[in-house]
Short mmCIF file of C-alpha atoms in Angstrom, two decimals:
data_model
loop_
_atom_site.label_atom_id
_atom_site.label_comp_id
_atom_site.label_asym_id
_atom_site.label_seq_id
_atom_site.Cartn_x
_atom_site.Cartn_y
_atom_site.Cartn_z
CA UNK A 41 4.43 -27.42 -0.68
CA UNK A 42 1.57 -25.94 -3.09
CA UNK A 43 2.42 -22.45 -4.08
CA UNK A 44 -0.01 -19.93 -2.69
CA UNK A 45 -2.47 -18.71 -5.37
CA UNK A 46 -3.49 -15.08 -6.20
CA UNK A 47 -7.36 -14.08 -6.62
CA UNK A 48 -8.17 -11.06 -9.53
CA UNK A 49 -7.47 -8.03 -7.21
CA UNK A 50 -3.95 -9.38 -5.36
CA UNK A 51 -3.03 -10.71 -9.60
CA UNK A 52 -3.89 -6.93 -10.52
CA UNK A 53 -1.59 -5.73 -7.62
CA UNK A 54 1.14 -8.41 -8.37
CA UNK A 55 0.93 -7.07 -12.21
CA UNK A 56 0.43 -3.59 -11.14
CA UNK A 57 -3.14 -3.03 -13.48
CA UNK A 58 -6.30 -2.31 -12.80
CA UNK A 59 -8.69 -5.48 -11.31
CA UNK A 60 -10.97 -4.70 -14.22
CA UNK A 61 -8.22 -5.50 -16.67
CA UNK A 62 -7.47 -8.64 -14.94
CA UNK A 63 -10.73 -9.91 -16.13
CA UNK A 64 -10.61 -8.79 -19.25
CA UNK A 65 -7.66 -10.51 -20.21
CA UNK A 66 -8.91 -13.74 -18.14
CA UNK A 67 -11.54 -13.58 -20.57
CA UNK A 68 -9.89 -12.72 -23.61
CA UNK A 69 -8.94 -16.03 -25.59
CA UNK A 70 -5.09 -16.27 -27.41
CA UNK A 71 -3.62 -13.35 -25.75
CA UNK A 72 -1.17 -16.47 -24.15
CA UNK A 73 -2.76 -15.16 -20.49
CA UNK A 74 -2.62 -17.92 -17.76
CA UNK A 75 -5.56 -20.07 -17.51
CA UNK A 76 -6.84 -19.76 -13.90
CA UNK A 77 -7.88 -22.69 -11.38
CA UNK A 78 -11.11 -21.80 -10.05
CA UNK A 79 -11.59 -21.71 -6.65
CA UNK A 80 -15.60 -21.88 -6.46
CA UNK A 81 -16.44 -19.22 -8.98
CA UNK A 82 -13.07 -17.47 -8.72
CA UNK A 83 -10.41 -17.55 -10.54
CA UNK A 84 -6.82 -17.92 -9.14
CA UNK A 85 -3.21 -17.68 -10.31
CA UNK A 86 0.60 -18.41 -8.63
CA UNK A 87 2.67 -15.42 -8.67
CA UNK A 88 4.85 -17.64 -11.24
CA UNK A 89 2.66 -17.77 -13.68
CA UNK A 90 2.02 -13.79 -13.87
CA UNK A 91 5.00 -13.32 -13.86
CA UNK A 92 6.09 -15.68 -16.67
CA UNK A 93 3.12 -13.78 -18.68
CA UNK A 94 4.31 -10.50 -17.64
CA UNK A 95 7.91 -11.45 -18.77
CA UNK A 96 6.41 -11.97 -22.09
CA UNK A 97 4.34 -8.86 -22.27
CA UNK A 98 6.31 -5.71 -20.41
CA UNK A 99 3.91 -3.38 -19.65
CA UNK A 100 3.79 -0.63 -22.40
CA UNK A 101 4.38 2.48 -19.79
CA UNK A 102 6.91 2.21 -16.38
CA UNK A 103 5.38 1.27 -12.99
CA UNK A 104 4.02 4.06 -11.05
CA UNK A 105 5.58 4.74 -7.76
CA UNK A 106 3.73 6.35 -5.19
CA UNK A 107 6.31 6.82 -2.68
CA UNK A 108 9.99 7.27 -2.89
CA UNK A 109 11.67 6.66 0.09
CA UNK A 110 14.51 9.54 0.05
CA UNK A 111 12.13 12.51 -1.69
CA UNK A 112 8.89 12.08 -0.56
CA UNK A 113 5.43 11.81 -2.78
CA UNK A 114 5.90 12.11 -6.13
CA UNK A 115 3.62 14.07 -8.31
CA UNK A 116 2.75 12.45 -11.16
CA UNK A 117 2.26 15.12 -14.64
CA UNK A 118 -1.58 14.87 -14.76
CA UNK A 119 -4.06 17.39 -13.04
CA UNK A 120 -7.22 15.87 -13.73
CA UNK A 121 -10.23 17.25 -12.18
CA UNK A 122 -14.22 16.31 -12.33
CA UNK A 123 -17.05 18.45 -11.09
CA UNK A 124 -19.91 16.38 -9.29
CA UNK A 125 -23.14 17.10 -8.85
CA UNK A 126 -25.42 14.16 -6.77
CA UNK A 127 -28.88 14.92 -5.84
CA UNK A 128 -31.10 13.05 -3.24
CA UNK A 129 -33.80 10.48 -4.20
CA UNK A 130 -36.38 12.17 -5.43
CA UNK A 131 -34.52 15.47 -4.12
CA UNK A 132 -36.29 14.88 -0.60
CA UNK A 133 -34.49 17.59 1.46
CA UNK A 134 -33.09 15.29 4.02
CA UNK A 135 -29.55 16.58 4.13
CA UNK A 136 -28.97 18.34 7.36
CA UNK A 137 -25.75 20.44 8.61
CA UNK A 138 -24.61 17.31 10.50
CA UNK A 139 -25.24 15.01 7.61
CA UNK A 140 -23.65 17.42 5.41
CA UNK A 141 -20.63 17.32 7.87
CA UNK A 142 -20.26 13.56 7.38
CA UNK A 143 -20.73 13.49 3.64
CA UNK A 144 -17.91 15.77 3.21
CA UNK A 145 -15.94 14.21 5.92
CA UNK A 146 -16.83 10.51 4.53
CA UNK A 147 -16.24 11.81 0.39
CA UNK A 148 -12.69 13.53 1.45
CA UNK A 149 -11.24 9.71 3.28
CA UNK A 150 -13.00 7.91 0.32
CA UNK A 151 -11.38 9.80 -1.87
CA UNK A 152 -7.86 9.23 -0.43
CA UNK A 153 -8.35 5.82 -0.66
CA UNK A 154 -8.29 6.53 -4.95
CA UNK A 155 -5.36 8.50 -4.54
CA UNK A 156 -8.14 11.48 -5.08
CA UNK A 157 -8.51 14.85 -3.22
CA UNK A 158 -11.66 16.59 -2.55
CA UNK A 159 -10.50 20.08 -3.36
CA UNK A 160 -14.23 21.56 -3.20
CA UNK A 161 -17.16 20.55 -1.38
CA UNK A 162 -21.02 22.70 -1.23
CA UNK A 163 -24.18 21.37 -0.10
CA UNK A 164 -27.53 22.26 0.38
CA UNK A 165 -30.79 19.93 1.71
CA UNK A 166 -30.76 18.13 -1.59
CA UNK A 167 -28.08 18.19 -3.49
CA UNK A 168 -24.09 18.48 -3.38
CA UNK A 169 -21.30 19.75 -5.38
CA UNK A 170 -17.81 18.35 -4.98
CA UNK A 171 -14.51 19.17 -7.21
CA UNK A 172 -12.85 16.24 -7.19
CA UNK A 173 -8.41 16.24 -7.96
CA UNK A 174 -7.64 12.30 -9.44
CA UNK A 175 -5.09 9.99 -10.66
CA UNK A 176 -5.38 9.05 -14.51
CA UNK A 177 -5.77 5.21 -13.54
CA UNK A 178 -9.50 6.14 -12.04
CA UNK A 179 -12.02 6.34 -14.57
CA UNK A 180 -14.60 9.61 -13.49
CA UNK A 181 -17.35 6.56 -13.35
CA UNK A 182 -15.61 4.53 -10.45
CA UNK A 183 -14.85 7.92 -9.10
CA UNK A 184 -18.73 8.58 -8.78
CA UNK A 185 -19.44 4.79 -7.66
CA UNK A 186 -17.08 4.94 -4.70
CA UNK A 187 -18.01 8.47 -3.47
CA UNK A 188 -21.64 8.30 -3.56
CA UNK A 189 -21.58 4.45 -1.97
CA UNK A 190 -19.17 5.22 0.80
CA UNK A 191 -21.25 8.84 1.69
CA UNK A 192 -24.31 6.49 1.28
CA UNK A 193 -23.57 4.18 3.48
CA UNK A 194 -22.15 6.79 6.02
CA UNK A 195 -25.56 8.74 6.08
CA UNK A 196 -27.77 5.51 5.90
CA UNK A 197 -25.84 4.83 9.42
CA UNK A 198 -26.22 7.66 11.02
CA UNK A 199 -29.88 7.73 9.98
CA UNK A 200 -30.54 4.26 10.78
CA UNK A 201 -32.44 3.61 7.95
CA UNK A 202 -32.20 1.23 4.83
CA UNK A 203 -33.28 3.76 1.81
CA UNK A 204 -31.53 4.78 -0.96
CA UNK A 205 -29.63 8.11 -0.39
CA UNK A 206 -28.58 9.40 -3.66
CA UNK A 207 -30.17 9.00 -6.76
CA UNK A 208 -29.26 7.33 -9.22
CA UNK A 209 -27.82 9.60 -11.99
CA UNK A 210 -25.50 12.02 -11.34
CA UNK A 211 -23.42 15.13 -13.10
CA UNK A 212 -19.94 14.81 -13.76
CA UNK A 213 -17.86 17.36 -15.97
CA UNK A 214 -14.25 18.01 -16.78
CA UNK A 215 -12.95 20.95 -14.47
CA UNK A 216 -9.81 23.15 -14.92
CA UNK A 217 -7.90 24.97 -12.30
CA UNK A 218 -9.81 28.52 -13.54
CA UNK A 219 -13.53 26.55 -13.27
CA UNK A 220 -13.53 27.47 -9.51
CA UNK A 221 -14.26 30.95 -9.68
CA UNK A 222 -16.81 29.94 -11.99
CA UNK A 223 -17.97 27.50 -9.75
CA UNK A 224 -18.30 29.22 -6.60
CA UNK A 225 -20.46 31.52 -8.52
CA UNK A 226 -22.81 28.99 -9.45
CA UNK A 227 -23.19 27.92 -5.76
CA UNK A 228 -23.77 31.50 -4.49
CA UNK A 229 -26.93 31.50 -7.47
CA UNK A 230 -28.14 28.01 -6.24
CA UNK A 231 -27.82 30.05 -2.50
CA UNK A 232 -30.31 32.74 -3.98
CA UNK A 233 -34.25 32.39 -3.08
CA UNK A 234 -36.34 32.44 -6.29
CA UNK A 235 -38.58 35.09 -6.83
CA UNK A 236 -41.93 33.42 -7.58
#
């Protein structure tokens, strides 16, 4: 019987890294990581040979449980928090109550699925501001990538349309647990009508 073969992501579970670094040290020569079989343009391993490799290289910090059966969650020592800003394309106002209703609904499951909690969210017609609570092993980029494509997606449905949602740039800041005050006062000013 042919032992069953793992693609990138299930090796980076089965390791317990990232996906990314998965294909890093696939294509990293001499670092003694398995050579793959391809299976069309993907690479594969068995679960034997990652964990022969990982035998021979013990990862440098423990495993990180998420769950411990007697106690609960546990909290791991980080607070890391990001401030987002995205913006429409070409700040069209197209954002409505409803739509802002299923961005933040949308951004707050997407973000569970990082192990990340929205712990702010404020929008207006254009634009939306989000503090954003997440584990050290998400990078603030992927953070942004998987929020603004999962609210994308969400709004493109309910709109039945095909164009582009957000733009493409977006803010992102390091935010401490005192920032909110500071924050909330910012949103109040955006609130504000300009005196022309």
């Amino acid at each position: 019987m042919m032992d069953r073969r793992l693609t990138p992501v299930q090796a980076a579970e089965h390791l317990g890294i990232s996906p990314e670094a998965i294909y890093v040290l696939n294509s990293r020569k001499g670092n003694g990581f398995p050579q793959p079989v391809y299976t069309g343009r993907t690479p594969t391993w068995t679960p034997a040979e990652l964990g022969a490799w990982r035998a021979a290289h013990p990862s440098k910090r423990p495993a990180r449980k998420r769950e411990d059966p007697g106690q609960g969650t546990i909290r791991e020592s980080h607070e890391l928090r990001a401030h987002l800003a995205l913006t429409t394309m070409r700040r069209r106002p197209v954002l409505t109550s409803e739509l802002l209703s299923l961005t933040e609904h949308t951004m707050r499951e997407a973000a569970r699925q990082l192990d990340a909690e929205v712990e702010e969210f404020h929008g207006q017609a254009d634009h939306i501001h989000v503090t954003v609570s997440y584990p050290a092993c998400v990078s603030v980029a992927n953070l942004a990538k998987q929020l603004k494509g999962a609210t994308a997606r969400a709004v493109r449905r309910s709109r039945g349309t095909t164009e582009a949602v957000w733009s493409k740039t977006y803010y992102a800041a390091s935010a401490d647990a005192h920032s909110s005050a500071k924050f909330d006062q910012y949103v109040e000013h955006l609130a504000q009508p300009v005196n022309n």
